Coordinates of C-alpha atoms and ligand atoms in Angstrom, one line a residue:
M1 CA 0.0 0.0 0.0
S2 CA 1.4 3.5 -0.8
E3 CA 1.8 6.1 1.9
E4 CA -1.2 8.0 0.4
E5 CA -3.5 4.9 0.6
K6 CA -2.6 4.1 4.2
A7 CA -5.1 4.9 6.9
P8 CA -4.2 8.3 8.5
I9 CA -2.7 8.3 12.0
G10 CA -5.1 9.7 14.6
V11 CA -4.1 12.1 17.3
V12 CA -6.5 12.7 20.1
G13 CA -5.9 16.0 21.9
V14 CA -4.0 18.8 20.2
G15 CA -2.5 20.4 23.2
W16 CA 1.3 20.8 23.3
V17 CA 2.2 17.1 23.0
G18 CA -0.6 16.3 20.5
L19 CA 0.2 19.2 18.2
V20 CA 3.9 18.5 18.1
T21 CA 3.3 14.8 17.6
A22 CA 0.8 15.5 14.8
A23 CA 3.1 17.9 13.0
C24 CA 6.2 15.7 13.3
L25 CA 4.3 12.5 12.2
A26 CA 3.1 14.5 9.2
D27 CA 6.7 15.7 8.5
L28 CA 7.7 12.0 8.5
G29 CA 5.3 11.6 5.5
H30 CA 2.2 10.3 7.3
Q31 CA -1.3 11.5 6.8
V32 CA -2.5 12.7 10.2
I33 CA -6.0 13.5 11.5
A34 CA -6.0 15.3 14.8
R35 CA -9.0 15.8 17.0
D36 CA -9.7 18.2 19.9
V37 CA -12.9 19.0 21.8
V38 CA -12.1 22.8 21.8
E39 CA -13.8 24.1 18.7
E40 CA -11.9 27.5 18.7
K41 CA -8.6 25.7 18.8
V42 CA -9.5 23.5 15.9
E43 CA -10.8 26.5 13.9
A44 CA -7.5 28.4 14.6
L45 CA -5.4 25.4 13.5
R46 CA -7.4 25.1 10.3
R47 CA -6.7 28.7 9.6
G48 CA -3.0 27.9 10.0
E49 CA -2.7 29.8 13.4
V50 CA -0.5 28.0 15.9
T51 CA -2.0 27.9 19.4
I52 CA 1.2 27.5 21.4
H53 CA 4.6 29.1 21.4
E54 CA 7.1 26.3 20.3
P55 CA 10.1 27.0 18.2
G56 CA 9.9 25.5 14.7
L57 CA 6.3 24.3 15.1
S58 CA 4.7 27.0 12.8
D59 CA 7.0 26.1 10.0
L60 CA 6.4 22.4 10.4
L61 CA 2.7 22.9 10.4
A62 CA 2.8 25.1 7.4
R63 CA 5.1 22.8 5.5
N64 CA 2.9 19.8 6.1
S65 CA -0.6 21.3 5.9
E66 CA -1.6 19.0 3.1
R67 CA -1.0 16.0 5.3
L68 CA -2.7 17.4 8.4
R69 CA -6.4 17.5 9.1
F70 CA -7.9 19.0 12.3
T71 CA -11.4 18.0 13.5
T72 CA -13.6 18.1 16.5
D73 CA -15.4 15.0 15.4
M74 CA -14.4 11.8 17.3
D75 CA -16.5 9.6 15.0
E76 CA -14.6 10.8 11.9
L77 CA -11.3 10.1 13.7
L78 CA -12.4 6.6 14.7
D79 CA -13.8 5.8 11.2
R80 CA -10.7 6.8 9.4
A81 CA -7.7 6.1 11.7
R82 CA -6.6 2.8 13.2
L83 CA -3.6 4.0 15.2
L84 CA -4.8 6.5 17.8
F85 CA -2.1 8.6 19.6
V86 CA -3.7 9.7 22.9
C87 CA -2.3 13.1 23.9
V88 CA -4.9 14.4 26.3
D89 CA -3.7 16.1 29.5
T90 CA -3.7 14.3 32.9
P91 CA -3.5 17.3 35.3
P92 CA -3.3 16.7 39.1
T93 CA -6.6 16.4 41.0
Y94 CA -7.1 18.0 44.4
S95 CA -5.5 14.9 45.9
G96 CA -2.5 15.2 43.7
D97 CA -3.2 12.0 41.8
A98 CA -3.4 12.2 38.0
D99 CA -6.8 13.1 36.7
L100 CA -7.6 10.4 34.1
S101 CA -11.0 11.7 33.1
R102 CA -9.9 12.8 29.7
V103 CA -8.2 9.5 29.1
R104 CA -11.3 7.7 30.2
S105 CA -13.5 9.7 27.9
V106 CA -11.4 8.6 24.9
V107 CA -11.6 5.0 26.1
A108 CA -15.4 5.3 26.4
D109 CA -15.6 6.4 22.8
L110 CA -13.9 3.2 21.6
E111 CA -15.8 0.0 20.8
E112 CA -14.8 -3.0 22.8
N113 CA -13.7 -4.9 19.7
G114 CA -13.0 -2.1 17.2
D115 CA -9.9 -2.5 15.1
H116 CA -7.9 0.2 16.9
V117 CA -4.5 0.6 18.5
L118 CA -4.5 2.9 21.4
V119 CA -1.0 4.5 21.7
M120 CA -0.8 6.2 25.1
K121 CA 1.4 9.4 25.0
S122 CA -0.3 11.0 28.0
T123 CA 1.5 10.5 31.3
V124 CA -0.6 8.0 33.4
P125 CA 0.1 6.1 36.6
A126 CA 1.8 2.7 36.2
G127 CA -0.9 0.1 35.9
T128 CA -3.3 2.3 33.9
G129 CA -2.6 0.4 30.6
E130 CA -3.4 -2.9 32.3
I131 CA -6.8 -1.6 33.4
I132 CA -7.7 -0.2 30.0
R133 CA -6.7 -3.5 28.3
R134 CA -9.1 -5.3 30.7
D135 CA -11.9 -2.9 29.8
L136 CA -11.2 -3.1 26.1
P137 CA -10.2 -6.6 25.4
G138 CA -10.4 -6.2 21.6
V139 CA -8.3 -3.0 21.3
A140 CA -4.5 -3.2 21.1
Y141 CA -2.8 -1.0 23.8
V142 CA 0.7 0.4 23.5
S143 CA 2.3 2.7 26.0
C144 CA 4.6 5.2 24.4
P145 CA 5.4 8.0 26.9
E146 CA 6.7 11.2 25.5
F147 CA 9.9 12.9 26.7
L148 CA 9.6 16.2 24.8
K149 CA 10.8 19.3 26.5
E150 CA 8.8 22.5 26.0
G151 CA 10.9 24.9 24.0
S152 CA 12.7 22.2 22.1
A153 CA 9.9 19.8 21.5
V154 CA 10.1 19.6 17.7
D155 CA 13.8 18.9 17.9
D156 CA 13.3 16.4 20.7
F157 CA 10.7 14.5 18.7
L158 CA 12.9 14.3 15.6
H159 CA 16.1 13.4 17.5
P160 CA 15.0 11.3 20.5
D161 CA 17.5 9.9 23.0
R162 CA 15.3 6.9 23.3
V163 CA 11.8 5.8 22.4
V164 CA 10.0 3.7 25.0
I165 CA 7.3 1.3 23.8
G166 CA 5.5 -0.9 26.2
A167 CA 2.9 -3.6 25.4
S168 CA 1.7 -7.0 26.6
D169 CA 2.6 -10.1 24.6
R170 CA -0.8 -10.0 23.1
D171 CA -0.2 -6.6 21.6
R172 CA 3.4 -7.2 20.3
A173 CA 2.4 -6.7 16.7
A174 CA 0.9 -3.3 17.5
A175 CA 4.0 -2.4 19.4
D176 CA 6.2 -3.2 16.4
E177 CA 4.0 -1.1 14.2
V178 CA 4.5 1.9 16.6
A179 CA 8.3 1.1 16.7
D180 CA 8.4 1.2 12.9
L181 CA 7.0 4.8 13.0
Y182 CA 9.8 5.9 15.2
R183 CA 12.6 3.9 13.6
P184 CA 13.6 6.5 11.0
L185 CA 14.4 8.9 13.8
G186 CA 17.3 6.9 15.3
G187 CA 17.4 6.8 19.1
E188 CA 17.4 3.5 21.0
L189 CA 14.0 1.7 21.0
V190 CA 13.2 0.4 24.5
M191 CA 10.7 -2.4 23.9
T192 CA 9.2 -3.4 27.2
D193 CA 5.9 -4.2 29.1
T194 CA 3.2 -1.6 29.7
S195 CA 3.7 -1.0 33.4
S196 CA 7.5 -0.6 33.0
A197 CA 7.0 1.9 30.2
E198 CA 4.7 3.9 32.4
M199 CA 7.2 3.8 35.2
I200 CA 10.1 4.8 33.0
K201 CA 8.3 8.1 32.3
L202 CA 7.4 8.9 35.9
A203 CA 10.8 7.8 37.2
S204 CA 12.7 9.9 34.6
N205 CA 10.8 13.1 35.5
A206 CA 11.1 12.3 39.3
Y207 CA 14.8 11.7 39.0
L208 CA 15.4 14.9 37.0
S209 CA 13.4 16.8 39.6
T210 CA 15.5 15.2 42.4
R211 CA 18.7 16.4 40.7
I212 CA 17.3 19.9 40.6
S213 CA 16.2 19.9 44.3
F214 CA 19.6 18.4 45.2
I215 CA 21.6 21.1 43.5
N216 CA 19.3 23.7 44.9
E217 CA 20.1 22.5 48.4
I218 CA 23.8 22.4 47.6
A219 CA 23.5 26.0 46.4
N220 CA 21.8 27.0 49.7
V221 CA 24.7 25.4 51.6
C222 CA 27.2 27.1 49.3
E223 CA 25.7 30.4 50.4
E224 CA 26.3 29.5 54.1
V225 CA 29.9 28.4 53.6
G226 CA 31.0 31.0 51.0
A227 CA 31.4 28.5 48.1
D228 CA 30.2 29.0 44.5
V229 CA 27.6 26.4 43.3
T230 CA 28.5 27.1 39.7
E231 CA 32.0 25.8 40.3
V232 CA 30.7 22.9 42.4
A233 CA 28.2 21.8 39.7
R234 CA 31.0 22.1 37.1
G235 CA 33.3 20.0 39.2
M236 CA 30.6 17.4 39.9
G237 CA 29.4 17.2 36.3
L238 CA 32.7 16.2 34.9
D239 CA 32.4 12.9 36.7
Q240 CA 30.9 10.7 34.0
R241 CA 28.8 8.9 36.5
I242 CA 27.2 12.2 37.4
G243 CA 27.1 14.2 34.2
S244 CA 26.5 17.9 33.9
H245 CA 22.8 18.0 32.8
F246 CA 20.1 19.2 35.2
L247 CA 22.5 20.6 37.8
R248 CA 21.5 24.3 37.3
P249 CA 20.4 25.7 40.6
G250 CA 17.6 28.3 40.5
I251 CA 14.4 29.3 42.2
G252 CA 12.7 25.9 41.7
F253 CA 11.4 23.8 38.9
G254 CA 7.9 24.4 37.4
G255 CA 5.9 23.5 34.3
S256 CA 3.1 21.1 33.7
C257 CA 5.1 18.0 34.2
F258 CA 7.8 17.9 36.9
P259 CA 5.6 19.1 39.9
K260 CA 2.7 17.0 38.7
D261 CA 4.7 13.8 38.0
V262 CA 6.7 13.9 41.2
S263 CA 3.5 14.2 43.2
A264 CA 1.8 11.5 41.1
L265 CA 4.6 9.1 41.6
K266 CA 4.7 9.7 45.3
L267 CA 1.0 9.1 45.5
L268 CA 1.1 6.1 43.2
A269 CA 3.7 4.6 45.6
G270 CA 1.6 5.5 48.6
N271 CA -1.6 4.1 47.1
S272 CA 0.3 0.8 46.6
G273 CA 1.5 0.8 50.2
Y274 CA 5.0 2.2 49.8
H275 CA 6.1 5.4 51.4
F276 CA 8.4 7.2 48.9
Q277 CA 10.3 9.4 51.4
L278 CA 12.8 11.0 49.0
L279 CA 10.1 12.6 46.9
N280 CA 8.6 14.4 49.9
A281 CA 11.8 16.2 50.3
V282 CA 12.1 16.9 46.5
I283 CA 8.7 18.6 46.6
E284 CA 9.3 20.5 49.9
V285 CA 12.8 21.8 48.8
N286 CA 11.2 23.0 45.5
E287 CA 8.4 24.9 47.3
L288 CA 10.9 26.5 49.7
Q289 CA 13.3 27.4 47.0
K290 CA 10.6 29.6 45.3
R291 CA 10.2 31.5 48.5
R292 CA 13.8 32.1 49.5
V293 CA 14.0 35.0 47.1
V294 CA 11.6 36.9 49.3
S295 CA 13.9 36.7 52.3
K296 CA 16.9 37.7 50.1
L297 CA 15.0 40.8 49.1
A298 CA 14.0 41.5 52.7
R299 CA 17.6 41.3 53.8
H300 CA 18.5 44.1 51.4
L301 CA 15.3 46.2 51.6
G302 CA 14.0 45.6 55.2
S303 CA 10.2 45.6 55.1
L304 CA 8.7 45.0 51.6
V305 CA 5.6 47.0 52.3
G306 CA 5.1 49.5 49.5
K307 CA 8.3 48.4 47.7
R308 CA 8.1 48.0 44.0
V309 CA 9.6 44.7 42.8
A310 CA 10.0 43.9 39.1
L311 CA 9.8 40.3 38.0
L312 CA 11.7 39.5 34.8
G313 CA 10.5 36.4 33.0
L314 CA 7.2 34.8 34.0
A315 CA 7.0 31.6 31.9
F316 CA 8.2 28.5 33.8
K317 CA 11.3 28.5 31.5
P318 CA 12.4 30.3 28.3
D319 CA 11.1 29.7 24.8
T320 CA 7.6 29.0 26.0
D321 CA 4.6 31.1 27.1
D322 CA 3.5 28.4 29.5
M323 CA 3.1 29.6 33.1
R324 CA 1.8 26.4 34.7
E325 CA 3.5 26.0 38.1
A326 CA 5.9 28.7 37.2
S327 CA 8.0 30.1 40.1
S328 CA 6.7 33.6 39.1
L329 CA 3.3 32.7 40.4
V330 CA 4.4 31.7 43.8
L331 CA 6.9 34.6 44.0
S332 CA 4.4 37.3 43.0
A333 CA 1.8 36.0 45.5
R334 CA 4.4 35.9 48.3
L335 CA 5.6 39.4 47.5
R336 CA 2.1 40.8 47.3
G337 CA 1.4 39.0 50.6
E338 CA 4.4 40.9 52.1
G339 CA 2.8 44.2 50.9
A340 CA 5.0 44.8 47.9
E341 CA 3.8 46.2 44.6
V342 CA 4.7 43.7 41.8
V343 CA 5.4 44.7 38.2
A344 CA 6.2 42.0 35.7
Y345 CA 7.5 41.5 32.2
D346 CA 7.9 38.5 29.9
P347 CA 8.7 38.5 26.2
V348 CA 5.9 36.0 25.2
A349 CA 3.8 35.1 28.3
R350 CA 2.2 38.6 28.6
E351 CA -1.3 37.4 27.8
N352 CA -1.2 34.5 30.2
A353 CA 0.3 36.7 32.8
R354 CA -2.6 39.2 32.6
T355 CA -5.0 36.4 33.5
L356 CA -2.8 34.5 36.0
L357 CA -1.3 37.4 37.9
P358 CA -4.3 39.5 39.0
G359 CA -3.2 42.8 40.7
V360 CA 0.2 42.7 39.0
E361 CA 1.1 45.4 36.4
V362 CA 2.4 43.6 33.2
T363 CA 4.6 45.8 31.1
V364 CA 5.4 45.7 27.4
T365 CA 9.2 46.1 27.9
A366 CA 11.7 45.0 30.6
E367 CA 12.8 48.6 30.9
Q368 CA 9.3 49.7 31.8
A369 CA 9.1 47.1 34.5
L370 CA 12.4 48.2 36.0
E371 CA 11.8 51.9 36.0
G372 CA 11.3 53.2 39.5
A373 CA 11.7 49.7 41.0
D374 CA 13.3 49.1 44.4
A375 CA 14.5 45.7 43.3
A376 CA 14.3 43.2 40.4
V377 CA 14.2 39.4 40.3
L378 CA 15.2 37.5 37.2
V379 CA 12.8 34.6 37.3
T380 CA 13.2 33.1 33.8
E381 CA 16.4 33.2 31.8
W382 CA 15.2 34.7 28.6
P383 CA 18.3 35.5 26.4
E384 CA 17.1 39.1 25.8
F385 CA 17.8 39.9 29.4
R386 CA 21.6 39.8 28.6
E387 CA 21.1 42.5 26.0
I388 CA 19.5 45.0 28.4
D389 CA 21.5 48.2 28.9
W390 CA 21.9 47.6 32.6
A391 CA 23.8 50.7 33.4
G392 CA 21.1 52.8 31.8
V393 CA 18.4 50.9 33.6
A394 CA 20.2 51.2 37.0
A395 CA 19.9 55.0 36.7
T396 CA 16.1 54.7 36.4
M397 CA 15.6 52.3 39.3
R398 CA 15.0 53.6 42.9
H399 CA 17.4 51.0 44.1
P400 CA 19.6 49.0 41.6
L401 CA 19.3 45.6 43.3
L402 CA 18.9 42.4 41.2
I403 CA 18.4 38.9 42.5
D404 CA 19.3 36.6 39.7
G405 CA 17.1 33.5 40.2
R406 CA 18.8 31.6 37.4
N407 CA 22.5 32.7 37.8
F408 CA 22.1 34.0 34.2
L409 CA 23.8 37.4 34.2
D410 CA 27.4 38.1 34.6
A411 CA 28.1 39.3 38.1
E412 CA 31.0 41.6 37.2
V413 CA 29.0 43.2 34.4
M414 CA 26.2 43.9 36.8
K415 CA 28.5 45.3 39.4
R416 CA 30.1 47.6 36.8
A417 CA 26.6 48.7 35.8
G418 CA 26.1 49.9 39.4
F419 CA 24.0 47.0 40.7
T420 CA 23.9 45.2 43.9
Y421 CA 23.7 41.7 42.4
E422 CA 23.0 38.4 44.0
G423 CA 22.6 35.0 42.4
I424 CA 21.7 31.6 43.8
G425 CA 24.5 29.8 45.7
R426 CA 27.2 32.3 44.6
P427 CA 28.9 35.1 46.4
G428 CA 27.1 38.4 45.6
V429 CA 28.7 41.6 44.3
G430 CA 28.0 45.3 44.7
S431 CA 28.0 47.8 47.5
E432 CA 25.7 45.9 49.9
T433 CA 27.0 42.4 49.5
E434 CA 30.8 42.9 49.8
Ligands
LIG1 C1 10.1 17.9 31.3 C2 11.1 16.8 30.9 O1 12.4 17.4 30.8 C3 10.7 16.1 29.6 O2 11.6 15.1 29.2 C4 9.2 15.6 29.7 O3 8.8 15.1 28.5 C5 8.3 16.7 30.1 O4 8.8 17.3 31.3 C6 6.9 16.1 30.3 O5 6.8 15.2 31.2 O6 6.0 16.4 29.5 P1 9.6 20.4 30.5 O7 8.6 20.4 31.6 O8 9.3 21.0 29.2 O9 10.1 18.9 30.3 O10 10.8 21.3 31.1 P2 12.4 21.1 31.5 O11 13.2 21.7 30.5 O12 12.7 19.7 31.8 O13 12.4 22.0 32.8 C7 11.6 21.8 33.9 C8 11.9 22.8 35.0 O14 13.1 22.5 35.6 C9 12.0 24.3 34.5 O15 11.3 25.1 35.5 C10 13.5 24.6 34.6 O16 13.7 25.9 34.9 C11 13.9 23.7 35.7 N1 15.3 23.3 35.7 C12 15.8 22.5 34.7 C13 16.2 23.7 36.7 O17 15.8 24.5 37.6 N2 17.5 23.3 36.7 C14 18.0 22.5 35.7 O18 19.2 22.2 35.8 C15 17.1 22.1 34.7

C-alpha cells in the first residue's frame, strides 16, 4: 500500500504534546488526522494559526498542511484512523493523583472490539494500561510515553535519546507497528511491558526533579559556607557517573510536568502501600526554593511593604509562554502577601500573565518594569535579558538591586553597571554584598 493509501494516524488532543506529535508525524510523511474538543482551537489550526509558542512548530505545520487535518469529530477520527495517539492532559486532581477523566472519555468512545491501536502518550500512573486493556479486550494497547521538553519539543521528537514502547505479549504486533513509525528517527528503541514503560516516564521526571532539588540544596549550603555552586556543579558534572545535565540551581522547577509527575509518583507509591520518602523532600525543597528570594529581598530592603519589585520572566522556562506551576506565580503571590507592589515582564507570556497574575502590572518592555523599582528578580532566563543596557536601567531604578534567580547574568557586568547583584548559591557583588 502506498503512503497516500494508508489509513491516517489519529491524534487525540491537540495540546502541546498532540500538536507537536501530529506535526512531526506529518513531517515524516504520514497522513494525520488530529481531533480536539475545543472548537476554537481546531478552527484556529485550520486557519493555520498556531495555538502554542514552540520553536519550529509553525514552519512544520505550514510545510505539512496537506497531510494534516484537524477536526472536533471523534467519529470521523475513529472511522478513518486505526492508530490513535492519545495526547490528552492528565492534570493533578485535588488529591495530587493524576486526573484520568480525559483518558477515560477517549476509552469510552472506543468500541470493545474495534480495530484500533491505542497509543498512550499521556502520562498515566503505572498500571493504567493494564486496566484499559481489561476494559477493552479487543483493542490493542501500546504505552509510548513522551519525553519532549517545551521549547525544544520539535527537535526532541525528531532526535530522541530513546523511544520507550510498552505492550503486553498479546499486543506485540501493534508495538512493532509503533516502533516502525519511530525507527527512522534513530534513538534507541526500548521495547518493554506496559507498566515498566509507564514507570520509565514517571521515574525519569522524578529523577530529574530530584537532581534539581539536590543542586538547589547544595546552592543553599554554598551560600552559608561561601562556596560558588556554579563551580561545584561544574566539578561534579565532569564525573561521567554524574554528568552535567540538570545541575543548574535556581528558584525551583515548574511547568506542567515535573511538579505533577513527582507528586503523582509519590501518591502512586503511597496508594500501593509504599512510602516514597525521598520525593517528599524533593517537593518541599522546591516549594521553599521559590520563597527564598523573598527573604533575600527583605535582607536588602527591610520591610517589603510598598516596595516596587520587578519580576523579569514569567514563563516556567524560556522559549515558552507556559506559566503552569511557574516560580513567578508563587513569587508574585508571596511578594504581594508581604505588601510589595509587583510589576512584571515576559517577552511572550504577557497574555497568560494578565490572567494569571491579578493585581500585577504587566509591562510591554523590561525597561518599563524596571523603571522606579526598588529591586528586580530575574525569574526566567530569557536570552534578551543579557542585552539590556543595565547601566542605563540602574539610573532609572529607585534601588539598583537584582536577585538573579537563574544565575544567568554576569556578576561583574552587573557590578560595573552599578547593581547590587546576588545569584543563587554564589557570592554576591555590589555595595551591599561585599
Ligand atoms: C520535562 C522533561 O524534561 C521532559 O523530558 C518531559 O517530556 C516533560 O517534562 C513532560 O513530562 O512532558 P519540561 O517540563 O518541558 O520537560 O521542562 P524542562 O526543560 O525539563 O524544565 C523543567 C523545569 O526545571 C523548569 O522550570 C526549569 O527551569 C527547571 N530546571 C531544569 C532547573 O531548575 N534546573 C535545571 O538544571 C534544569
